[in-house]
Coordinates of C-alpha atoms in Angstrom, one line a residue:
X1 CA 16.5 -1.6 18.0
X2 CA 15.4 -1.5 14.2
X3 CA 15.2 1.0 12.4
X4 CA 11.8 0.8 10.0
X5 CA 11.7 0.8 6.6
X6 CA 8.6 3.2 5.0
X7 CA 7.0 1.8 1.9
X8 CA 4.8 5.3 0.6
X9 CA 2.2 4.2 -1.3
X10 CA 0.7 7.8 -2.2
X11 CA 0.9 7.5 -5.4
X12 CA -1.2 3.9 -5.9
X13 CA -3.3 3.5 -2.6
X14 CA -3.6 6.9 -1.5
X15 CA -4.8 8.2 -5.4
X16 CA -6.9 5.6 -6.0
X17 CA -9.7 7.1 -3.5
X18 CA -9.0 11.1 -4.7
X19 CA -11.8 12.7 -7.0
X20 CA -9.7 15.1 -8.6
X21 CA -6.9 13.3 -11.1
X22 CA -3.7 14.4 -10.5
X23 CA -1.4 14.8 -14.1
X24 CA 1.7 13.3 -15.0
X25 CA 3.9 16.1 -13.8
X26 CA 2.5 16.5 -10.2
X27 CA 2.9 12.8 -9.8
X28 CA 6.7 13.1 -10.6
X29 CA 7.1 16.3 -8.3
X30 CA 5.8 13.9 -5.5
X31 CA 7.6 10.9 -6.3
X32 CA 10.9 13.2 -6.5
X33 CA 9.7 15.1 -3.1
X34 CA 9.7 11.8 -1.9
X35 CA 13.0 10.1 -2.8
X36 CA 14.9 13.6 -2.0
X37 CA 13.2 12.9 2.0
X38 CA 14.9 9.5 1.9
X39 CA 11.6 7.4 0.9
X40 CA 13.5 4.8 -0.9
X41 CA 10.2 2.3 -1.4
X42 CA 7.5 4.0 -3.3
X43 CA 4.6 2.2 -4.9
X44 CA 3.2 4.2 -7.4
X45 CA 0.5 2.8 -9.7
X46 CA -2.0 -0.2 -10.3
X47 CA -2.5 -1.6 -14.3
X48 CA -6.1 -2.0 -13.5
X49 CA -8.5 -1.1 -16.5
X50 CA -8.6 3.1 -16.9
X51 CA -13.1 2.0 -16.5
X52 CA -12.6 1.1 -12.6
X53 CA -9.3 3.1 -11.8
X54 CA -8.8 6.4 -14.3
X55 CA -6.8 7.7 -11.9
X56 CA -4.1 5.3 -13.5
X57 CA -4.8 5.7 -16.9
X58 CA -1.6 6.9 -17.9
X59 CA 0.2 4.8 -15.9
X60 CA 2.2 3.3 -18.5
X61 CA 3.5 6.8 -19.9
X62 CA 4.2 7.3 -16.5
X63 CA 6.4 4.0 -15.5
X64 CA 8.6 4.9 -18.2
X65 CA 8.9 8.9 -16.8
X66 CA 10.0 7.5 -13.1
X67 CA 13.8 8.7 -12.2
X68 CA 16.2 5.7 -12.6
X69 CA 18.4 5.1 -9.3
X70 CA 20.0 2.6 -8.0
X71 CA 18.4 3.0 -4.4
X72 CA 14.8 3.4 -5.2
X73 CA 12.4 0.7 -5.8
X74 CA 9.0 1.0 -7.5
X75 CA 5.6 -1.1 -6.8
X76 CA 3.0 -1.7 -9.1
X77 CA -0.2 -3.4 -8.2
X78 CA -1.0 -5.9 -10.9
X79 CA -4.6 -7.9 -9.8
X80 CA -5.4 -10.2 -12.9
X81 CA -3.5 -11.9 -15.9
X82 CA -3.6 -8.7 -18.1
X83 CA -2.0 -6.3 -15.4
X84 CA 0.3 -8.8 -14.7
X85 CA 1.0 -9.4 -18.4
X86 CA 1.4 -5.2 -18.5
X87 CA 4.1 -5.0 -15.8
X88 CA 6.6 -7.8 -17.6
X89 CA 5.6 -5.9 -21.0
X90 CA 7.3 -2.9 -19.6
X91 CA 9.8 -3.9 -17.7
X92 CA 11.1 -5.7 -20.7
X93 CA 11.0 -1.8 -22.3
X94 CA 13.2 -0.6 -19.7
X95 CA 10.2 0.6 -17.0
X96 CA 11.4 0.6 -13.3
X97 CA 9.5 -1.7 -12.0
X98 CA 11.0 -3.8 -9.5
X99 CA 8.2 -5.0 -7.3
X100 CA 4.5 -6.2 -8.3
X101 CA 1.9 -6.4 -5.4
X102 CA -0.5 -9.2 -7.1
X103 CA -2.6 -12.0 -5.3
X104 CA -5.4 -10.1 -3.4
X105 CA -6.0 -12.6 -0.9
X106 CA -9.0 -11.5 1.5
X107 CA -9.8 -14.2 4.7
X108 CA -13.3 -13.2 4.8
X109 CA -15.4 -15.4 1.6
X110 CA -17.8 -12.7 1.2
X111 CA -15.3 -9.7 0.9
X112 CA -13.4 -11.4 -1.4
X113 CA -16.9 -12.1 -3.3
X114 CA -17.7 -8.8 -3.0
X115 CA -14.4 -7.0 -4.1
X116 CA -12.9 -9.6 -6.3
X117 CA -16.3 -11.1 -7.6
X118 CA -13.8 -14.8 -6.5
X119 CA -14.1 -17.7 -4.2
X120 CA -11.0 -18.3 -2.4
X121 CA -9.5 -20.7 -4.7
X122 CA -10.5 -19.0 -8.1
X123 CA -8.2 -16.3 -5.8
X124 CA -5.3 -18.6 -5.3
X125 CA -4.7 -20.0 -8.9
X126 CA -4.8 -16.5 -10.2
X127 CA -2.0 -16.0 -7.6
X128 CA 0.1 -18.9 -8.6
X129 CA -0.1 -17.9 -12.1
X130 CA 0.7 -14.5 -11.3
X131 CA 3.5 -15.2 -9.7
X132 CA 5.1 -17.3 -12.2
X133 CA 5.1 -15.1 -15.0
X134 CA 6.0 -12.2 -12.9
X135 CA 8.9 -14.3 -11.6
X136 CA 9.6 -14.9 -15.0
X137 CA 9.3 -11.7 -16.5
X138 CA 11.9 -10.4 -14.5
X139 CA 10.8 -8.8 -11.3
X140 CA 12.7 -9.1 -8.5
X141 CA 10.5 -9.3 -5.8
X142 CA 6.5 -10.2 -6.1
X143 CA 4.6 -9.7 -2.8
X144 CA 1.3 -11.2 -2.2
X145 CA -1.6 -9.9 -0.3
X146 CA -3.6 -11.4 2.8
X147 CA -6.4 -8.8 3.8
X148 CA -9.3 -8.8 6.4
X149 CA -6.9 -10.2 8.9
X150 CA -8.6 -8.5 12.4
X151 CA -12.3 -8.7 10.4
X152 CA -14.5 -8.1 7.4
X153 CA -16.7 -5.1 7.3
X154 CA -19.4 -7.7 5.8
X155 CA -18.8 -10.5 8.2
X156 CA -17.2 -9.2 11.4
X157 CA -14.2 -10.7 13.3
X158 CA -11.8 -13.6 11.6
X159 CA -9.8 -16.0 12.7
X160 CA -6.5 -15.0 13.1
X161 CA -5.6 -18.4 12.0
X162 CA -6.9 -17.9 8.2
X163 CA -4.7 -15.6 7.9
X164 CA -1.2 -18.1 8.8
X165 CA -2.8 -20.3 6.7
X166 CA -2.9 -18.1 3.3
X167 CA 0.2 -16.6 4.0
X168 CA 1.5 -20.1 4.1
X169 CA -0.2 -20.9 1.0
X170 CA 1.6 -17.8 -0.6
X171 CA 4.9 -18.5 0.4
X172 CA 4.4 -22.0 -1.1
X173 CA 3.8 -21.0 -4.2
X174 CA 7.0 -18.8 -4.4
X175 CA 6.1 -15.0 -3.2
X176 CA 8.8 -13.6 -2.0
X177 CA 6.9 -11.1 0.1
X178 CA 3.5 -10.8 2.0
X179 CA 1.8 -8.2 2.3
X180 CA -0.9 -8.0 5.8
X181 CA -3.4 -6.2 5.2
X182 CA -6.0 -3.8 7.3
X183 CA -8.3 -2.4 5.0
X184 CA -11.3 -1.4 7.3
X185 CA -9.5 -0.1 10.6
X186 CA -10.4 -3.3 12.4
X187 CA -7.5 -3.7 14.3
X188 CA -6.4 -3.2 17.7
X189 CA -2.9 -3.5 19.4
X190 CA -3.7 -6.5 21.3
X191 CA -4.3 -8.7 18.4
X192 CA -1.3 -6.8 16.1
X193 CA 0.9 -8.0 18.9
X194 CA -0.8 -11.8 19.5
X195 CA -0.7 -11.7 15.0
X196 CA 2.6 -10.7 14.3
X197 CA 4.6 -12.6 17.2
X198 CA 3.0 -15.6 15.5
X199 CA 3.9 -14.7 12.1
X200 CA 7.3 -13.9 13.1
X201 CA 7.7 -16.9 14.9
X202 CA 6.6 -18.9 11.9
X203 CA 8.9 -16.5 9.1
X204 CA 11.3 -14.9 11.1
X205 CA 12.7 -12.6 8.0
X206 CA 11.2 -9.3 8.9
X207 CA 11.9 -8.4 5.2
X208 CA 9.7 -11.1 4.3
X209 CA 6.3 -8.8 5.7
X210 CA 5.0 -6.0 5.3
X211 CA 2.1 -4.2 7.6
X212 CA -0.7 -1.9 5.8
X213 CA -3.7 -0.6 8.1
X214 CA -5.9 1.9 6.9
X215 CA -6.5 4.5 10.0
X216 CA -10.3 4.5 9.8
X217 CA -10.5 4.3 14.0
X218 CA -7.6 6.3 15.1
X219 CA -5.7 3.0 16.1
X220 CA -3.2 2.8 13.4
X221 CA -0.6 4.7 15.0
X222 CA -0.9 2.5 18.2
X223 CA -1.1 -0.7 15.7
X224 CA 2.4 -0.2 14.0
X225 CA 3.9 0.5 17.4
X226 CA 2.9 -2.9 18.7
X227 CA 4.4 -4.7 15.3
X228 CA 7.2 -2.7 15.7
X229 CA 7.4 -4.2 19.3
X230 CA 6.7 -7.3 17.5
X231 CA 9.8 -7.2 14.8
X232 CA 8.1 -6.0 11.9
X233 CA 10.2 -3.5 10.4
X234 CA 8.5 -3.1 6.5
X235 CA 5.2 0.0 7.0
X236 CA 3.1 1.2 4.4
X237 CA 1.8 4.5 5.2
X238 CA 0.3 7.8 2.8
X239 CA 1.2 11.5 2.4
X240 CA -1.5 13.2 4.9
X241 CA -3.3 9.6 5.5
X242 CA -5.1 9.7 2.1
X243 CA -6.4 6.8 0.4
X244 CA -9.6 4.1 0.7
X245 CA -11.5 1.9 -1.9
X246 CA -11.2 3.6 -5.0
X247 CA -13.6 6.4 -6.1
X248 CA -16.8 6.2 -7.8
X249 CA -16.5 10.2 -9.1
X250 CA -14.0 11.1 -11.1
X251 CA -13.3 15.5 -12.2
X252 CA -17.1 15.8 -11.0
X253 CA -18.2 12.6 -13.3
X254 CA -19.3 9.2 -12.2
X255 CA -17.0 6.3 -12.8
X256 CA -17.6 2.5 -12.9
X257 CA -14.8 2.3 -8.9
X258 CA -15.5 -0.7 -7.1
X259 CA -19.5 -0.2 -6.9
X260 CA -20.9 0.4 -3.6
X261 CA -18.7 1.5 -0.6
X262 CA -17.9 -1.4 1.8
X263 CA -17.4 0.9 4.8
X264 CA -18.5 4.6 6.0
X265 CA -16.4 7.6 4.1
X266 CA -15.4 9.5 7.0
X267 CA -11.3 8.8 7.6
X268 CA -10.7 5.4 5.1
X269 CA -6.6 6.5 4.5
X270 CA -4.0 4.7 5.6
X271 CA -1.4 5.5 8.6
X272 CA 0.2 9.2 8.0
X273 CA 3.6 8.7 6.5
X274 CA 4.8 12.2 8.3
X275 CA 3.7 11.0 10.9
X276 CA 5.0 7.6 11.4
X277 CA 8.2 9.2 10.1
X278 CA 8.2 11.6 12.6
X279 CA 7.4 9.3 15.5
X280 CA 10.1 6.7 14.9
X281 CA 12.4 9.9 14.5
X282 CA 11.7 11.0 17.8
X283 CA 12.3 6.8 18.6
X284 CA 15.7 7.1 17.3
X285 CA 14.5 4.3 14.6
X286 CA 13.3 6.4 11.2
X287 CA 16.5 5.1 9.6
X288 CA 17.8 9.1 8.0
X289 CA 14.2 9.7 6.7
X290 CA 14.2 13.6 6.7
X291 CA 10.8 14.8 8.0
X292 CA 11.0 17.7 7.6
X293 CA 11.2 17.2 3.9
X294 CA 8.0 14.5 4.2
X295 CA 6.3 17.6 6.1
X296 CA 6.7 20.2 3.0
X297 CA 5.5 17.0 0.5
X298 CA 2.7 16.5 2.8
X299 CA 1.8 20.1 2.6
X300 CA 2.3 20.3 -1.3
X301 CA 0.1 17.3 -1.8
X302 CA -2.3 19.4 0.4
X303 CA -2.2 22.2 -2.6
X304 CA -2.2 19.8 -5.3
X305 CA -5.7 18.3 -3.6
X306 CA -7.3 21.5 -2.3
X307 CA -7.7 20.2 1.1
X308 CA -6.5 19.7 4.4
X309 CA -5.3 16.4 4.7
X310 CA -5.1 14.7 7.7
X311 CA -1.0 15.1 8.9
X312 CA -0.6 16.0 12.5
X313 CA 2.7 17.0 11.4
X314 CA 2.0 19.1 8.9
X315 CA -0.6 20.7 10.4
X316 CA 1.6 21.4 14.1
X317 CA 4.6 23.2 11.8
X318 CA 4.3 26.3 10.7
X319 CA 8.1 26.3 8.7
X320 CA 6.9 23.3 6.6
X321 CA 10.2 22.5 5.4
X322 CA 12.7 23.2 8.0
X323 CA 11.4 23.7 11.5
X324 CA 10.3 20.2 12.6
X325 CA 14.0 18.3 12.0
X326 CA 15.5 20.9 14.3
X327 CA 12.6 20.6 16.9
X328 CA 12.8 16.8 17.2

């Protein structure tokens, strides 16, 4: 069996949706928390304009602060020429930034209309030309994104068949990397297992995919089990579940975000990264991940945000930092 690699995105996807910015040095305490729990993969920012995102507006003083070593890699989402231009500008000053998620691809027209304010093919040239400069700039890996895989919050189901066909697209145009997306909790286990035997079938490099579904209807859990049944091995998951479209409030004022939510605000995170840890521990496939360590993160993010988050881990252990390696 493989053992599954966790790519934490806390720090990008799971901020993104938080009203309360979080400063410089409680960033670095969880990216450190992190990598000392064996979370090698951490993506940790987004160049978008500080106007939509100001959760990232120090993001560049902050790619230069990340700890240098050898077996971490950082992600940066980079959506349009500028941020793209951004992330080769710093790399070339020394910023850790090995891999860029760019070319937001969604299957359903009108939620990439909505979100992107692009048609499909506006989508894909700013893709190709993303890729190419990234490529050229210097990173080392550039993944692509197809979203709205299982169905659009706007327009209901998709084929699954859209979605083969952009990631085809992508791969053609030299991403090394795609990223299948689940924004809105549409899918189920049935179709993760029908989606992903396909796509493996078709790329059969597990390192060549990676699966993010946001646990808006408590099937996230059972999703990565099937893809895991599947092959898949790459997982993006959140301290505590966190994350969701990003906010319109930001320290109690309102902010340009995205404009109107696509989706009710009850549970819009992604899947628990304590948790997933901790079931493929109990699996025998976690791969050294310490969860115990991921469980007293979890519970410091917790402080930092002034809320329960939504870990069953952390919430079942009552030793945060030490009992739950010696009860698994």
């Amino acid at each position: 069996m493989q053992t599954v690699c966790i790519i934490d995105t806390t720090l990008r996807d799971g901020l993104q949706h938080e009203e309360r910015y979080l400063p410089l040095e409680q960033r670095l305490e969880l990216v450190e928390r992190l990598i000392a729990a064996g979370v090698a993969r951490l993506e940790v920012g987004s160049f978008a304009h500080p106007v939509y995102l100001p959760q990232f507006k120090e993001i560049d003083q902050f790619a230069m602060m990340l700890p240098r070593r050898k077996d971490v890699e950082y992600t940066f989402l980079a959506l349009n020429r500028r941020a793209v231009e951004r992330a080769v500008e710093l790399k070339a000053r020394g910023a850790p930034i090995h891999r860029v998620l760019t070319g937001q691809l969604a299957t359903s027209a009108a939620y990439a209309k909505k979100n992107m304010n692009s048609t499909h093919e506006e989508l894909f040239t700013e893709a190709e030309r993303s890729v190419k400069l990234l490529h050229a700039g210097g990173i080392e890996r550039v993944c692509g994104n197809v979203g709205t895989i299982f169905g659009c919050p706007i327009m209901g189901r998709v084929p699954l068949e859209e979605a083969y066909r952009f990631a085809q697209r992508l791969f053609d145009m030299g991403f090394d990397e795609v990223e299948h997306a689940d924004t809105s909790g549409e899918a189920t286990p049935d179709r993760v297992t029908e989606y992903f035997g396909e796509i493996l079938r078709r790329w059969p490099d597990p390192a060549m995919h990676t699966l993010h579904i946001h646990d808006v209807n408590g099937m996230g859990m059972a999703c990565y089990y099937a893809a895991m049944e599947a092959g898949m091995t790459q997982f993006e998951c959140t301290l505590g579940g966190i994350g969701g479209q990003p906010a319109n409030r930001m320290d109690g004022a309102v902010i340009h975000g995205t404009g109107d939510y696509y989706y009710t605000q009850g549970r819009t995170g992604l899947v628990c990264t304590e948790d997933f840890a901790a079931m493929a521990k109990r699996m025998g496939r976690d791969g050294g991940v310490d969860v115990g360590a991921l469980i007293g993160a979890g519970a410091r993010l917790e402080e930092l945000l002034g809320r329960r988050l939504g870990s069953f881990a952390v919430a079942a252990v009552a030793d945060r930092e030490t009992a739950y390696d010696s009860a698994v």
